[in-house]
CSV table of C-alpha atoms in Angstrom, one decimal:
chain,number,residue,atom,x,y,z
A,500,MET,CA,11.9,36.1,14.9
A,501,ASN,CA,15.2,37.3,13.4
A,502,ARG,CA,15.6,37.8,9.6
A,503,LYS,CA,17.5,34.5,9.2
A,504,ASN,CA,14.8,32.4,10.9
A,505,PHE,CA,12.1,34.3,9.0
A,506,CYS,CA,13.7,33.5,5.7
A,507,CYS,CA,14.1,29.8,6.6
A,508,ALA,CA,10.5,29.6,7.6
A,509,ILE,CA,9.3,31.3,4.3
A,510,ALA,CA,11.6,28.9,2.3
A,511,ALA,CA,10.1,25.8,4.1
A,512,THR,CA,6.6,27.0,3.5
A,513,VAL,CA,7.2,27.6,-0.2
A,514,PHE,CA,8.7,24.1,-0.5
A,515,ILE,CA,5.7,22.5,1.1
A,516,LEU,CA,3.3,24.5,-1.1
A,517,LEU,CA,5.2,23.7,-4.3
A,518,TRP,CA,5.4,20.0,-3.3
A,519,SER,CA,1.7,19.9,-2.5
A,520,SER,CA,0.8,21.6,-5.7
A,521,GLY,CA,2.9,19.2,-7.7
A,522,VAL,CA,1.3,16.2,-6.1
A,523,ALA,CA,-2.2,17.7,-6.4
A,524,ALA,CA,-1.6,17.8,-10.2
A,525,LEU,CA,-1.2,14.1,-10.4
A,526,ARG,CA,-4.8,13.6,-11.7
A,527,MET,CA,-5.7,11.2,-9.0
A,528,SER,CA,-9.2,9.8,-9.4
A,529,PRO,CA,-11.9,10.4,-6.7
A,530,GLN,CA,-11.9,6.7,-6.0
A,531,HIS,CA,-8.1,6.6,-5.4
A,532,SER,CA,-8.3,9.6,-3.1
A,533,GLN,CA,-11.3,8.2,-1.2
A,534,ASP,CA,-9.7,4.8,-0.7
A,535,ILE,CA,-6.4,6.4,0.5
A,536,ASN,CA,-8.3,8.8,2.9
A,537,ARG,CA,-10.1,5.8,4.4
A,538,LEU,CA,-6.9,3.8,4.7
A,539,ALA,CA,-5.2,6.7,6.3
A,540,GLU,CA,-7.9,7.1,8.9
A,541,LEU,CA,-8.2,3.4,9.7
A,542,THR,CA,-4.5,2.9,10.1
A,543,HIS,CA,-3.7,6.3,11.7
A,544,TRP,CA,-1.4,8.0,9.1
A,545,ASN,CA,0.3,11.2,10.0
A,546,PRO,CA,2.9,13.4,8.2
A,547,GLY,CA,6.0,11.3,8.3
A,548,THR,CA,4.2,7.9,8.2
A,549,ILE,CA,6.0,5.2,6.2
A,550,VAL,CA,3.7,3.2,3.9
A,551,ALA,CA,4.2,0.4,1.4
A,552,ASP,CA,2.0,-0.2,-1.7
A,553,ILE,CA,2.5,-3.8,-2.7
A,554,GLY,CA,1.8,-4.4,-6.3
A,555,ALA,CA,1.7,-0.7,-7.1
A,556,GLY,CA,0.8,-1.1,-10.8
A,557,ASP,CA,0.6,2.2,-12.5
A,558,GLY,CA,1.4,4.0,-9.2
A,559,SER,CA,-2.0,5.7,-8.7
A,560,TYR,CA,-2.4,4.6,-5.1
A,561,SER,CA,1.3,5.2,-4.3
A,562,PHE,CA,1.0,8.8,-5.6
A,563,ALA,CA,-2.1,9.3,-3.5
A,564,ALA,CA,-0.4,7.9,-0.4
A,565,ALA,CA,2.6,10.1,-1.1
A,566,GLN,CA,0.4,13.2,-0.9
A,567,LYS,CA,-1.2,12.0,2.3
A,568,VAL,CA,2.1,11.3,4.3
A,569,GLY,CA,3.7,14.5,3.0
A,570,PRO,CA,7.3,15.3,2.2
A,571,SER,CA,8.5,14.0,5.6
A,572,GLY,CA,6.9,10.6,5.0
A,573,ARG,CA,7.8,7.8,2.6
A,574,VAL,CA,6.0,5.4,0.3
A,575,TYR,CA,7.5,2.1,-0.9
A,576,ALA,CA,6.0,1.2,-4.3
A,577,THR,CA,6.7,-2.5,-5.0
A,578,GLU,CA,6.2,-4.4,-8.2
A,579,ILE,CA,7.3,-7.7,-9.9
A,580,ASP,CA,6.4,-6.8,-13.5
A,581,ARG,CA,9.4,-5.2,-15.3
A,582,GLU,CA,7.3,-3.0,-17.5
A,583,LYS,CA,5.3,-1.6,-14.6
A,584,LEU,CA,8.5,-1.0,-12.7
A,585,GLN,CA,9.9,1.0,-15.6
A,586,HIS,CA,6.7,3.0,-15.8
A,587,LEU,CA,6.9,3.8,-12.1
A,588,ARG,CA,10.5,4.9,-12.3
A,589,THR,CA,9.7,7.1,-15.4
A,590,GLU,CA,6.7,8.7,-13.6
A,591,LEU,CA,8.8,9.4,-10.5
A,592,THR,CA,11.4,11.1,-12.6
A,593,LYS,CA,8.8,13.1,-14.4
A,594,ARG,CA,6.9,14.1,-11.3
A,595,LYS,CA,10.0,14.8,-9.2
A,596,LEU,CA,8.6,12.9,-6.2
A,597,GLY,CA,11.3,12.4,-3.6
A,598,ASN,CA,9.2,10.5,-1.0
A,599,ILE,CA,8.5,7.4,-3.1
A,600,ILE,CA,10.9,4.5,-3.4
A,601,VAL,CA,10.4,1.9,-6.1
A,602,VAL,CA,11.2,-1.7,-5.1
A,603,GLU,CA,11.4,-4.7,-7.3
A,604,GLY,CA,9.7,-7.6,-5.5
A,605,THR,CA,9.4,-11.3,-6.2
A,606,ALA,CA,6.6,-13.9,-6.0
A,607,ASP,CA,7.5,-14.8,-2.5
A,608,ASP,CA,9.1,-11.6,-1.0
A,609,THR,CA,8.3,-7.9,-0.9
A,610,LYS,CA,12.0,-7.2,-0.8
A,611,LEU,CA,11.2,-4.4,1.7
A,612,PRO,CA,13.6,-3.7,4.7
A,613,SER,CA,12.8,-5.4,8.0
A,614,SER,CA,10.6,-3.4,10.4
A,615,CYS,CA,10.3,-0.5,7.9
A,616,CYS,CA,6.6,0.3,7.6
A,617,ASP,CA,3.8,1.8,9.7
A,618,THR,CA,1.3,0.5,7.2
A,619,ILE,CA,1.4,-1.9,4.3
A,620,PHE,CA,-1.5,-2.3,1.9
A,621,LEU,CA,-2.3,-4.6,-1.0
A,622,ARG,CA,-5.2,-3.7,-3.4
A,623,HIS,CA,-6.4,-6.5,-5.7
A,624,VAL,CA,-3.1,-8.2,-5.2
A,625,TYR,CA,-3.5,-10.9,-2.5
A,626,HIS,CA,-5.6,-13.2,-4.7
A,627,HIS,CA,-2.6,-13.2,-7.2
A,628,LEU,CA,-0.1,-14.6,-4.7
A,629,THR,CA,1.2,-18.0,-5.7
A,630,GLN,CA,3.3,-18.5,-2.6
A,631,PRO,CA,1.2,-16.8,0.1
A,632,GLN,CA,2.8,-18.6,3.1
A,633,GLU,CA,6.3,-17.3,2.2
A,634,PHE,CA,5.0,-13.9,1.1
A,635,ASP,CA,2.9,-13.4,4.3
A,636,LYS,CA,6.0,-14.2,6.4
A,637,ASN,CA,7.9,-11.4,4.6
A,638,LEU,CA,5.0,-9.0,4.9
A,639,VAL,CA,5.1,-9.5,8.7
A,640,ARG,CA,8.8,-9.1,8.8
A,641,SER,CA,8.5,-5.7,7.1
A,642,LEU,CA,6.0,-4.3,9.6
A,643,LYS,CA,7.1,-2.4,12.7
A,644,PRO,CA,5.6,-3.7,16.0
A,645,GLY,CA,2.1,-2.2,16.2
A,646,ALA,CA,1.9,-1.5,12.5
A,647,TYR,CA,-1.0,-2.3,10.2
A,648,LEU,CA,-1.6,-4.4,7.1
A,649,ALA,CA,-4.6,-3.7,4.9
A,650,ILE,CA,-5.9,-6.1,2.4
A,651,ILE,CA,-8.4,-4.8,-0.2
A,652,ASP,CA,-9.7,-7.6,-2.3
A,653,PHE,CA,-12.9,-9.3,-3.5
A,654,PRO,CA,-14.6,-12.6,-3.0
A,655,PRO,CA,-14.5,-15.0,-6.0
A,656,SER,CA,-17.3,-14.8,-8.5
A,657,PRO,CA,-19.3,-18.0,-9.2
A,658,ASN,CA,-17.9,-20.1,-12.0
A,659,SER,CA,-14.8,-17.8,-12.4
A,660,SER,CA,-11.4,-19.3,-12.9
A,661,PRO,CA,-8.7,-18.5,-10.3
A,662,VAL,CA,-5.4,-16.9,-11.2
A,663,GLU,CA,-2.9,-19.5,-12.5
A,664,GLY,CA,-0.6,-21.0,-9.9
A,665,VAL,CA,-2.5,-19.9,-6.8
A,666,PRO,CA,-3.5,-22.4,-4.1
A,667,GLN,CA,-6.6,-24.5,-4.9
A,668,ASN,CA,-8.7,-23.1,-2.0
A,669,ARG,CA,-9.3,-19.7,-3.7
A,670,GLY,CA,-12.6,-20.9,-5.3
A,671,GLY,CA,-12.3,-18.8,-8.4
A,672,HIS,CA,-11.0,-15.3,-9.4
A,673,GLY,CA,-10.7,-13.5,-6.0
A,674,ILE,CA,-10.2,-14.8,-2.5
A,675,PRO,CA,-12.7,-15.6,0.3
A,676,GLU,CA,-12.3,-13.2,3.2
A,677,LYS,CA,-12.0,-16.1,5.7
A,678,VAL,CA,-9.3,-17.9,3.7
A,679,MET,CA,-7.2,-14.7,3.6
A,680,GLU,CA,-7.8,-14.0,7.3
A,681,GLN,CA,-6.7,-17.6,8.2
A,682,GLU,CA,-3.5,-17.3,6.2
A,683,LEU,CA,-2.5,-13.9,7.7
A,684,THR,CA,-3.5,-14.9,11.2
A,685,ALA,CA,-1.3,-18.0,10.9
A,686,ALA,CA,1.6,-15.7,9.8
A,687,GLY,CA,1.3,-13.9,13.2
A,688,LEU,CA,-1.0,-11.0,12.6
A,689,GLN,CA,-4.2,-10.2,14.4
A,690,ILE,CA,-7.4,-9.2,12.6
A,691,GLU,CA,-8.6,-5.8,13.9
A,692,LYS,CA,-11.5,-4.8,11.5
A,693,VAL,CA,-13.2,-5.8,8.3
A,694,ILE,CA,-15.1,-3.4,6.1
A,695,ASP,CA,-17.4,-5.4,3.9
A,696,ASP,CA,-18.7,-2.5,1.8
A,697,TRP,CA,-15.4,-0.9,0.8
A,698,SER,CA,-16.1,-0.1,-2.8
A,699,ALA,CA,-17.8,-2.0,-5.6
A,700,ASP,CA,-17.6,-5.7,-4.5
A,701,ASP,CA,-14.4,-5.1,-2.4
A,702,TYR,CA,-13.8,-5.8,1.2
A,703,CYS,CA,-11.0,-4.3,3.3
A,704,ALA,CA,-9.4,-6.3,6.2
A,705,ILE,CA,-7.2,-4.5,8.6
A,706,PHE,CA,-4.6,-6.5,10.6
A,707,VAL,CA,-2.1,-5.4,13.2
A,708,LYS,CA,1.3,-6.7,14.2
A,709,ARG,CA,1.1,-6.9,18.0
A,710,THR,CA,4.2,-6.2,20.0
A,711,PRO,CA,5.7,-9.3,21.6
């Protein structure tokens, strides 16, 4: 290896080490890391994978995903709440993360580009959807052929009240696994696997967008 190539290799290594160190310092909880590691395994993430975190909230899962896909990958962090969007943008500036893109979504649309993602995941978000039919259509649009959708949610608790504005078939705060599966299957996805003991009372349903 000549001197120029050697210097370039050293510079690239230093960049990756510094990037990894910075992301490692994000104080991710063990639960966040465990969930992302399981998602990455189930939906086959590699360095360079493009992921979307729908309803990113404080960004904890987006930051964990960013570490997993590496500097060559990309994470779309979507939100509809203006305060949470501002928090996400502030955190990205503070942490100098170049592989996360913040996207302002709406109640019926992720606002993601078409065919952009290898994996999209929603954690404790699906039971909040007030327009699931329209939203599901746009989720499918944003997946590449062969890509995965992961829904992490929980069944409704007895005597709990559903989120205001959601369809009446939710049965309380949460969403029955079968109802969610029927809606996403109707949107054109195929169920691949369901993990009933994800964490706490959560389940995780993995769907795939089959190629035509």
